[in-house]
XYZ file of C-alpha atoms in Angstrom:
660
model
C 59.281 17.383 87.320
C 57.746 14.288 88.762
C 60.756 13.737 91.142
C 61.348 17.517 91.831
C 60.388 18.862 95.254
C 57.124 21.095 95.262
C 58.767 24.198 95.660
C 60.732 23.570 92.408
C 57.944 22.399 90.435
C 56.548 25.759 89.257
C 60.052 26.594 87.610
C 59.751 23.473 85.496
C 56.263 23.983 84.271
C 57.471 26.347 81.597
C 59.857 23.763 80.130
C 57.052 20.958 80.057
C 54.558 23.309 78.390
C 57.055 24.112 75.876
C 57.713 20.409 75.216
C 54.085 19.453 75.155
C 53.461 22.284 72.371
C 56.325 20.687 70.305
C 55.089 17.174 70.697
C 51.541 17.842 69.819
C 52.539 19.414 66.632
C 54.211 16.042 65.362
C 52.617 12.998 63.837
C 51.617 10.797 66.741
C 52.094 13.361 69.324
C 48.324 13.168 70.593
C 48.933 9.296 71.255
C 52.205 10.068 72.826
C 50.579 12.616 75.539
C 47.755 10.482 76.212
C 50.072 7.618 77.262
C 51.597 9.986 79.608
C 48.618 11.558 81.128
C 48.887 9.825 84.406
C 52.462 10.798 84.750
C 51.799 14.450 83.501
C 48.964 14.831 86.176
C 51.065 13.171 88.998
C 54.058 15.501 88.103
C 51.866 18.513 88.944
C 51.104 19.919 85.336
C 47.753 20.989 86.355
C 48.443 21.877 89.951
C 47.005 25.125 91.084
C 44.414 25.423 88.055
C 40.580 24.247 87.301
C 42.030 21.286 85.433
C 43.485 19.831 88.709
C 39.873 18.744 89.633
C 38.397 17.104 86.463
C 34.974 16.715 88.143
C 34.438 20.507 88.166
C 35.285 21.231 84.648
C 32.489 22.768 82.655
C 32.292 21.476 78.718
C 31.014 25.152 77.850
C 34.328 26.496 79.033
C 36.576 24.094 76.864
C 35.924 26.207 73.868
C 37.070 29.632 74.869
C 40.189 27.923 76.390
C 40.961 26.292 73.119
C 40.462 29.412 71.108
C 42.510 31.551 73.623
C 45.336 33.664 72.300
C 47.571 32.272 75.392
C 49.363 29.525 73.958
C 49.945 27.765 77.658
C 46.165 27.879 78.026
C 45.454 25.938 74.660
C 48.326 23.360 75.593
C 46.893 22.847 79.084
C 43.337 22.303 77.849
C 44.578 19.949 74.928
C 46.429 17.972 77.425
C 43.488 17.706 79.781
C 41.293 16.440 76.857
C 43.937 13.737 76.089
C 43.936 12.816 79.858
C 40.063 12.566 79.529
C 40.658 10.235 76.564
C 42.912 8.127 78.651
C 40.415 7.901 81.634
C 37.363 6.993 79.056
C 39.389 4.495 77.256
C 40.480 2.724 80.770
C 44.150 3.574 80.366
C 44.137 5.827 83.746
C 41.957 4.995 86.731
C 41.264 8.291 87.990
C 39.886 9.122 91.545
C 37.910 12.128 90.503
C 36.493 11.014 87.243
C 34.955 7.774 86.010
C 35.356 6.439 82.478
C 31.845 7.045 81.695
C 31.797 10.598 83.023
C 34.919 11.183 80.885
C 33.218 10.042 77.977
C 30.310 12.149 78.341
C 32.442 15.123 78.808
C 34.541 14.739 75.822
C 31.346 13.991 74.028
C 29.800 17.363 75.007
C 32.936 19.209 74.266
C 33.001 17.817 70.428
C 29.243 18.518 70.132
C 29.932 22.339 71.240
C 32.902 22.747 69.058
C 32.086 20.844 66.011
C 33.596 23.627 63.829
C 37.021 22.445 65.291
C 36.488 19.267 63.616
C 35.119 20.535 60.177
C 36.404 23.861 59.488
C 40.068 24.852 58.819
C 41.657 27.689 60.886
C 40.198 30.984 59.984
C 42.580 33.965 59.167
C 41.808 35.321 62.873
C 42.670 31.988 64.572
C 45.936 31.932 62.406
C 46.919 35.473 63.521
C 46.063 35.007 67.060
C 46.834 31.394 67.751
C 49.623 30.602 65.138
C 50.378 26.830 65.339
C 48.249 26.382 68.255
C 45.355 26.482 65.883
C 46.586 23.441 64.265
C 47.209 21.529 67.572
C 43.392 21.906 68.855
C 42.224 20.592 65.339
C 44.791 17.614 65.624
C 43.539 17.051 69.297
C 39.942 17.209 68.355
C 40.515 14.769 65.373
C 42.142 12.567 67.726
C 39.503 12.676 70.300
C 36.907 11.989 67.883
C 38.902 8.719 66.364
C 38.729 7.619 70.028
C 35.346 8.386 71.253
C 33.332 7.886 67.936
C 31.011 9.975 65.817
C 27.911 8.185 67.019
C 28.316 9.509 70.609
C 29.055 12.973 69.297
C 25.802 13.068 67.344
C 23.787 11.949 70.354
C 25.151 14.932 72.452
C 24.893 17.297 69.749
C 21.228 16.673 68.869
C 20.395 16.772 72.749
C 22.381 20.163 73.161
C 20.802 21.665 70.013
C 17.253 20.759 71.312
C 18.109 22.122 74.931
C 19.163 25.412 73.242
C 16.123 25.752 70.918
C 13.679 24.987 73.619
C 14.735 28.469 75.228
C 13.686 29.745 71.903
C 16.659 32.341 71.463
C 16.453 35.333 68.712
C 19.932 34.448 67.709
C 20.237 30.753 66.056
C 22.613 31.055 63.354
C 25.083 28.917 65.308
C 22.227 26.244 65.670
C 21.477 26.474 62.013
C 25.328 26.057 61.247
C 25.422 22.826 63.404
C 22.383 21.466 61.937
C 23.864 22.091 58.382
C 27.082 20.617 59.273
C 25.504 17.623 60.735
C 23.361 17.090 57.820
C 26.175 16.900 55.756
C 27.993 14.282 57.953
C 24.658 11.927 58.365
C 25.175 10.472 55.088
C 28.505 8.900 55.933
C 27.723 5.137 56.018
C 30.189 4.716 58.974
C 28.129 7.165 61.280
C 25.797 5.471 63.528
C 23.009 7.737 64.049
C 21.646 5.728 67.221
C 18.912 7.345 69.187
C 19.611 10.809 67.647
C 18.048 9.762 64.303
C 14.445 11.164 64.847
C 15.613 14.213 66.499
C 18.103 14.934 64.004
C 15.639 14.390 61.120
C 13.144 16.991 62.841
C 16.099 19.528 62.751
C 17.166 18.994 59.220
C 13.807 18.682 57.690
C 12.821 22.088 59.471
C 15.558 23.776 57.819
C 15.917 22.049 54.351
C 12.597 20.423 53.701
C 9.680 20.830 55.847
C 7.060 19.899 53.257
C 7.049 17.631 50.393
C 7.172 20.213 47.724
C 10.810 21.191 49.101
C 11.742 17.905 50.654
C 14.756 17.435 48.567
C 15.978 21.046 48.915
C 15.584 22.019 45.372
C 16.267 25.610 45.545
C 13.929 28.843 45.868
C 13.216 29.236 42.171
C 12.145 25.625 41.594
C 9.990 25.822 44.702
C 8.219 29.028 43.687
C 7.447 27.390 40.451
C 6.061 24.522 42.502
C 3.880 26.849 44.469
C 2.363 28.519 41.324
C 1.375 25.117 40.031
C -0.668 24.078 43.152
C -4.259 24.470 43.940
C -5.713 25.913 47.121
C -5.901 22.526 49.018
C -1.988 22.009 48.106
C -1.129 25.417 49.156
C -2.962 24.910 52.522
C -1.081 21.752 53.116
C 2.060 23.515 52.533
C 1.193 26.309 54.899
C 0.513 23.930 57.804
C 3.466 21.871 57.279
C 5.785 24.892 57.670
C 3.915 26.169 60.667
C 4.295 23.005 62.352
C 8.004 22.456 61.537
C 8.632 26.153 62.736
C 6.613 25.917 66.033
C 8.157 22.544 66.696
C 11.648 23.717 66.457
C 11.856 27.445 66.475
C 13.687 27.282 63.276
C 12.289 29.027 60.006
C 13.340 27.599 56.732
C 14.267 30.093 53.810
C 11.197 28.023 51.960
C 8.738 29.132 54.597
C 10.011 32.791 53.906
C 9.272 32.133 50.004
C 5.920 30.895 50.858
C 4.917 33.643 53.076
C 5.790 36.112 50.271
C 4.091 34.119 47.675
C 0.838 34.204 49.728
C 0.826 37.761 50.251
C 0.422 38.093 46.766
C -1.613 34.910 45.663
C -3.647 33.726 48.671
C -3.582 36.054 51.893
C -6.213 33.875 53.551
C -3.714 31.186 54.076
C -1.268 33.315 56.186
C -2.838 32.433 59.584
C -2.132 28.788 58.550
C 1.356 29.556 57.456
C 2.166 31.352 60.618
C 0.470 28.803 62.790
C -1.353 31.479 64.549
C -3.591 31.201 67.760
C -6.970 32.719 67.998
C -5.489 35.814 69.280
C -3.049 35.852 66.546
C -5.517 35.630 63.949
C -7.659 38.393 65.295
C -4.645 40.528 65.295
C -3.973 39.629 61.480
C -7.512 40.464 60.592
C -7.706 43.544 62.215
C -4.307 44.880 60.899
C -3.991 43.024 57.849
C -2.222 45.952 55.768
C 0.290 46.364 58.376
C 1.061 42.630 58.493
C 1.376 42.456 54.728
C 3.716 45.365 54.576
C 5.678 44.008 57.394
C 6.049 40.515 55.468
C 6.736 42.303 52.066
C 9.430 44.693 53.396
C 11.150 42.435 55.927
C 10.787 38.579 55.376
C 13.043 37.286 52.864
C 14.690 33.668 52.374
C 17.982 35.410 53.746
C 16.273 36.673 56.720
C 13.635 34.115 57.098
C 14.062 33.802 61.018
C 12.105 37.010 61.592
C 8.775 35.214 60.433
C 8.832 33.366 63.854
C 9.240 36.553 65.723
C 6.093 37.986 63.611
C 3.900 34.936 64.281
C 4.657 35.323 68.129
C 4.278 38.956 68.216
C 0.725 38.428 66.726
C -0.056 35.762 69.212
C 0.893 38.009 71.946
C -1.795 40.335 70.838
C 0.368 43.617 71.403
C -0.787 45.100 68.173
C -4.098 45.872 70.310
C -1.922 48.402 72.471
C -2.796 51.851 70.849
C 0.982 53.040 70.271
C 2.251 49.809 68.604
C 0.822 49.921 65.252
C 1.683 53.525 64.571
C 5.039 52.992 65.867
C 5.479 49.912 63.358
C 4.316 52.057 60.667
C 6.818 54.985 61.623
C 9.592 52.315 61.730
C 8.686 51.185 58.086
C 8.773 54.765 57.006
C 11.813 55.563 58.788
C 15.205 56.571 57.070
C 18.268 55.029 58.960
C 21.175 57.282 59.672
C 24.126 56.545 57.152
C 26.272 55.494 60.342
C 23.519 53.070 61.266
C 23.280 51.666 57.922
C 26.901 51.189 57.679
C 27.074 49.412 61.060
C 24.508 46.938 60.131
C 25.705 46.183 56.737
C 29.209 45.613 58.400
C 27.826 43.119 60.903
C 25.278 41.191 58.740
C 26.503 41.662 55.131
C 24.614 43.070 52.110
C 22.274 40.268 51.492
C 19.447 42.112 53.184
C 19.139 45.808 53.134
C 19.750 47.474 56.596
C 16.178 48.775 56.955
C 14.629 45.169 56.708
C 17.349 43.852 58.979
C 16.472 46.064 61.664
C 12.557 45.665 61.170
C 13.149 42.046 61.271
C 15.172 42.311 64.282
C 12.318 44.245 66.030
C 9.839 41.544 65.052
C 11.893 38.923 66.636
C 12.342 41.028 69.794
C 8.940 41.631 70.137
C 7.859 38.160 69.551
C 10.464 36.759 71.680
C 11.343 39.173 74.364
C 13.053 36.421 76.645
C 15.037 35.430 73.724
C 17.344 38.293 73.946
C 21.119 37.655 74.678
C 24.177 39.806 75.623
C 26.499 37.888 73.330
C 30.159 38.151 74.250
C 29.731 41.713 75.817
C 29.762 42.702 79.613
C 26.262 44.463 78.862
C 23.810 42.371 80.840
C 22.030 45.667 81.895
C 21.373 46.926 78.491
C 20.274 43.283 77.383
C 17.960 43.118 80.368
C 16.389 46.542 79.527
C 15.602 45.374 75.975
C 13.998 42.309 77.104
C 11.935 44.152 79.765
C 10.746 46.738 77.278
C 9.851 44.271 74.586
C 7.918 42.133 77.339
C 6.326 45.129 79.296
C 6.638 48.147 77.327
C 6.828 47.770 73.491
C 6.010 51.042 72.398
C 8.803 52.315 74.430
C 11.179 49.797 72.874
C 10.052 51.286 69.430
C 10.560 54.606 70.271
C 14.052 53.968 71.384
C 14.743 51.932 68.420
C 13.515 54.832 66.287
C 15.770 57.309 67.991
C 18.799 55.104 67.759
C 18.103 54.373 63.981
C 17.251 57.801 62.822
C 19.426 60.184 65.077
C 22.028 57.612 66.224
C 21.359 59.042 69.856
C 19.108 57.965 72.622
C 18.072 60.468 75.170
C 16.906 59.223 78.592
C 16.364 61.087 82.022
C 17.646 60.596 85.368
C 15.749 62.200 88.195
C 14.460 64.944 85.586
C 17.869 65.582 84.234
C 18.737 64.893 80.539
C 21.077 62.006 79.877
C 22.343 61.652 76.132
C 24.057 58.605 74.721
C 26.179 60.977 72.633
C 27.349 63.359 75.321
C 28.018 60.386 77.978
C 31.800 59.845 78.432
C 31.754 55.843 77.983
C 30.082 52.629 79.133
C 30.789 49.409 80.524
C 31.871 47.789 77.378
C 35.242 48.908 76.243
C 34.776 47.878 72.711
C 31.940 47.783 70.011
C 29.601 44.781 70.814
C 29.648 41.719 68.823
C 27.468 38.658 68.352
C 24.108 40.394 68.821
C 20.885 40.373 66.931
C 20.302 43.711 64.835
C 18.266 45.669 67.423
C 20.957 44.957 70.114
C 23.758 45.667 67.877
C 22.291 49.211 67.172
C 20.643 49.952 70.712
C 23.166 48.371 73.381
C 25.917 50.798 72.861
C 23.638 53.740 73.744
C 21.992 52.119 76.519
C 25.371 50.923 77.911
C 26.688 54.789 78.006
C 23.521 55.934 79.508
C 23.521 53.331 82.124
C 27.198 54.048 82.920
C 26.558 57.870 83.123
C 23.476 57.213 85.514
C 25.817 55.270 87.875
C 28.459 58.060 87.488
C 25.790 60.584 88.883
C 25.182 58.333 91.949
C 29.087 58.437 92.626
C 28.693 60.756 95.756
C 25.935 58.987 97.226
C 26.178 56.196 100.060
C 25.473 52.480 99.217
C 24.723 50.812 95.828
C 23.799 52.997 93.141
C 21.262 50.807 91.712
C 18.890 51.805 94.249
C 18.119 54.893 92.105
C 19.494 53.726 88.736
C 17.214 50.686 88.055
C 13.755 52.461 88.144
C 15.151 55.329 86.059
C 17.005 53.107 83.662
C 14.310 50.387 83.267
C 10.957 51.987 83.896
C 8.408 53.218 86.524
C 7.285 49.658 87.289
C 10.770 48.989 88.925
C 9.707 49.083 92.468
C 11.202 51.833 94.693
C 11.838 49.648 97.466
C 15.501 48.262 97.398
C 17.271 45.678 99.358
C 20.778 44.781 99.409
C 22.927 42.292 101.524
C 26.297 43.524 100.603
C 28.207 46.165 102.019
C 29.271 48.193 99.082
C 32.362 49.407 100.685
C 33.748 46.167 101.909
C 32.052 43.296 99.959
C 30.983 41.785 103.004
C 27.538 40.162 103.373
C 25.374 42.031 105.997
C 21.944 41.582 107.484
C 21.384 38.416 105.685
C 18.588 36.990 107.773
C 16.439 40.013 107.585
C 17.341 40.230 103.619
C 15.795 36.653 103.147
C 12.885 37.435 105.154
C 11.902 40.383 103.134
C 12.562 38.557 99.933
C 10.080 35.843 100.874
C 7.640 38.392 102.305
C 7.724 40.358 99.022
C 7.712 37.485 96.415
C 6.752 34.068 97.979
C 2.952 33.519 97.620
C 2.911 31.985 100.870
C 4.016 35.201 102.629
C 2.886 37.956 100.421
C -0.896 37.314 100.393
C -0.541 35.028 97.367
C -0.067 38.168 95.277
C 1.264 37.298 91.901
C 4.059 39.694 90.483
C 2.518 42.016 88.211
C 5.489 43.717 86.578
C 8.956 42.105 85.818
C 11.549 43.419 88.284
C 15.283 43.886 87.980
C 17.509 41.943 90.420
C 21.027 41.215 90.860
C 22.436 37.819 91.743
C 25.922 36.650 92.749
C 26.957 34.508 89.950
C 28.771 31.157 90.872
C 30.448 28.449 88.691
C 29.763 24.774 88.792
C 32.159 24.660 92.037
C 29.858 27.371 93.743
C 32.914 29.563 93.495
C 31.814 33.369 93.064
C 32.506 34.858 89.579
C 30.935 38.220 89.467
C 27.531 40.271 89.901
C 25.064 39.999 87.157
C 21.623 41.462 86.147
C 18.668 39.297 85.816
C 14.949 39.792 85.729
C 12.312 38.135 87.991
C 9.511 37.442 86.026
C 7.087 35.198 88.299
C 7.009 33.108 91.146
C 4.811 29.971 91.060
C 4.450 26.398 91.829
C 5.861 23.913 89.323
C 4.042 20.844 88.363
C 5.429 19.074 91.301
C 4.109 21.817 93.816
C 7.577 23.409 94.452
C 7.528 27.046 94.589
C 10.030 28.185 91.910
C 11.348 31.558 90.839
C 11.145 32.043 87.051
C 13.519 34.548 85.560
C 15.141 36.005 82.489
C 19.025 35.727 82.463
C 20.498 37.743 79.387
C 23.529 35.314 79.567
C 22.716 33.753 76.335
C 21.965 30.265 77.838
C 19.909 30.075 81.067
C 20.448 26.392 81.583
C 23.638 26.850 83.990
C 25.012 24.901 86.994
C 25.938 27.394 89.770
C 27.315 24.731 92.025
C 26.297 23.038 95.380
C 23.323 21.224 93.544
C 21.868 24.684 92.497
C 21.168 23.907 88.661
C 18.991 26.368 86.544
C 16.149 24.459 85.035
C 14.893 25.729 81.364
C 12.401 22.911 80.704
C 10.451 20.336 82.567
C 9.595 22.575 85.673
C 6.834 24.749 83.957
C 9.211 27.167 82.401
C 7.982 29.171 79.520
C 10.311 29.486 76.504
C 13.216 31.805 77.359
C 12.700 31.475 81.253
C 15.137 29.957 83.796
C 13.880 28.675 87.246
C 15.217 27.571 90.536
C 13.524 26.525 93.659
C 12.595 29.372 95.723
C 15.344 28.897 98.548
C 17.938 28.219 95.888
C 17.182 31.286 93.948
C 17.211 33.468 97.281
C 20.658 32.002 98.115
C 22.205 33.570 95.010
C 20.137 36.744 95.145
C 22.107 39.960 96.620
C 19.898 42.897 95.283
C 16.002 42.995 94.563
C 13.422 45.706 94.383
C 9.835 45.601 96.134
C 6.921 47.874 96.632
C 7.693 49.602 99.983
C 4.033 49.793 100.894
C 3.183 46.041 100.241
C 5.096 44.522 103.221
C 4.338 40.802 103.650
C 4.785 38.630 106.608
C 8.293 38.548 107.400
C 7.832 37.155 110.892
C 6.062 34.141 109.458
C 8.846 32.877 107.377
C 10.233 29.816 109.080
C 13.635 29.803 110.695
C 14.512 26.559 109.196
C 13.811 28.061 105.562
C 15.944 30.967 106.232
C 18.816 28.745 107.644
C 18.699 26.442 104.404
C 19.210 29.578 102.372
C 21.950 30.801 104.652
C 23.584 27.482 104.341
C 23.498 27.806 100.421
C 25.083 31.199 100.573
C 27.888 30.138 103.089
C 28.852 27.330 100.883
C 29.204 29.506 97.681
C 29.471 33.228 97.114
C 29.382 33.767 100.888
C 32.814 32.128 101.617
C 35.123 34.785 103.156
C 32.214 37.312 103.283
C 30.279 35.880 106.322
C 30.981 36.730 110.022
C 33.126 39.861 109.576
C 32.341 42.957 111.733
C 30.011 44.931 110.064
C 30.889 48.466 108.904
C 28.940 51.324 110.738
C 30.681 54.327 109.307
C 29.958 55.296 105.752
C 32.919 55.729 103.551
C 33.661 59.037 102.050
C 33.544 59.538 98.258
C 37.259 59.039 97.849
C 37.229 55.761 99.636
C 34.204 54.173 97.999
C 34.802 51.056 95.742
C 32.744 50.275 92.808
C 29.425 48.430 93.141
C 31.348 45.306 92.382
C 34.709 43.917 93.524
C 35.335 42.702 90.036
C 35.807 45.120 86.850
C 32.477 47.021 85.994
C 31.665 44.432 83.290
C 30.030 42.674 85.838
C 27.969 45.387 87.230
C 24.181 44.686 87.735
């Protein structure tokens, strides 16, 4: 293949990949491929793929490639990792990647896919991947031998803390990481390095936050120790648990046991155990009966994480909103539909009854509205709606959950017309959602079908349907003024200069009269990868616009895409901490955010000073756009005639799973 002319290389790739697959299944195969990494790359094995440019590869995308059902993808990814080993160890001087960068890249991949090091192939992997499931474990084992465990621990602990700072609702994967690493930390050959302190905080938060449970004695033994404590000892325990919970966002099963014990034995220490602020203490004092019932019915060692949601719910003070308390009492008394019970038990197992699972999920969502994630599902609109309601309209969220739980149906209205989730044909998702919290698992399928039905009802209208759908789907606070910079029929960018000026005038404090954003607003971005290439349309929520600690005006927003810390290319890197972000927020400097924006809502009666926006600011935004998703969309003649209904394309030039 190395000596073949370029036009003939494509025909030989198939044979090379088959040979690589056979070699990697043999003893010493990884070393053999590593030795030939330079030759393989120069021969064109990676030509025409992202792997051809190591500098743009994203560690987070290696896992899905390694778990792919397509053997060629697995082999190419595995070969690329072995090439990185050759670069990291100095065997191969690569023009596009330094040895330090290669080592860092491999450490991040190992940290993000620790299960491939520690767990054998699951049944699903064996069926889907066959022998390739063994190949990736051989490759990971070889990479670990070469790179060393100490570097993996450093990257792993850093990655865990980065995720936890965003305070996601779903932390099972993080707990699994901490559990695995806690087992391996006792290996005398493992150098903990600088990660030791951060790792200690994580492991103790889960398995031994206080002296009484430091050696992880088991729930029964711990309860017997609590029974023997005096008031001072119990207070010490309560404060220790609260400190660990708020430090990490993780809740130990022992913390749940303590909370249940205090309900029966010393209710006055609950504020200490939950680490409540003055607002939270006031809510607990005012609505003691409800809080005690929520703990009794919902908080169990097997479902401990919802205790953090309860603490944050109380600190938000939303129990003082008149409809919330009776809505929670209704939820406690609600009888679930048999279908709903089966769905929850199928997803989460029988350890906790479905009613407790659902109420626990509600506590988490109401306490952590910016911790909602869409999982591995094309349902960003529905995830955004749940987050927005939990953040801005909690009683409506409770109403929707009650409908879905009791009736297995949700009814909304579009311009006065009834829209039923049961009667709607289908949604954006083509399969049942996975990897979701209990509330999302229950409600998202209903919202997905309602959203899709609303879009269908706009099919004969010119332009983008979200002009009408967003306010009806999300709530009255979604402003009726609508701006878009994409021609729906062609995908071309239109009126970009005016669009940017309108966004500055509506949201930038320097041009809107310093008016803070009152209600969260839905918006649509053109999502790009780390090479600034267009990926698809994506739904986000603009939460606020403010100066960061350095005085830079930033847009703070909610991204339902599970992890807000993303590299969108061209130096546009979303921040999640260190720039004034609150837990769950992503942020970007105003002009960088504007460069990825293509839809926003604003009050049409509150026009700002568009003419005051400096031309150089507009030019910088246009530059970011031209270098990213605007490639091949700029400068083409604009369409003046509206296409007829038969010619209209969807609101995205990707499949519907990327709709706003």
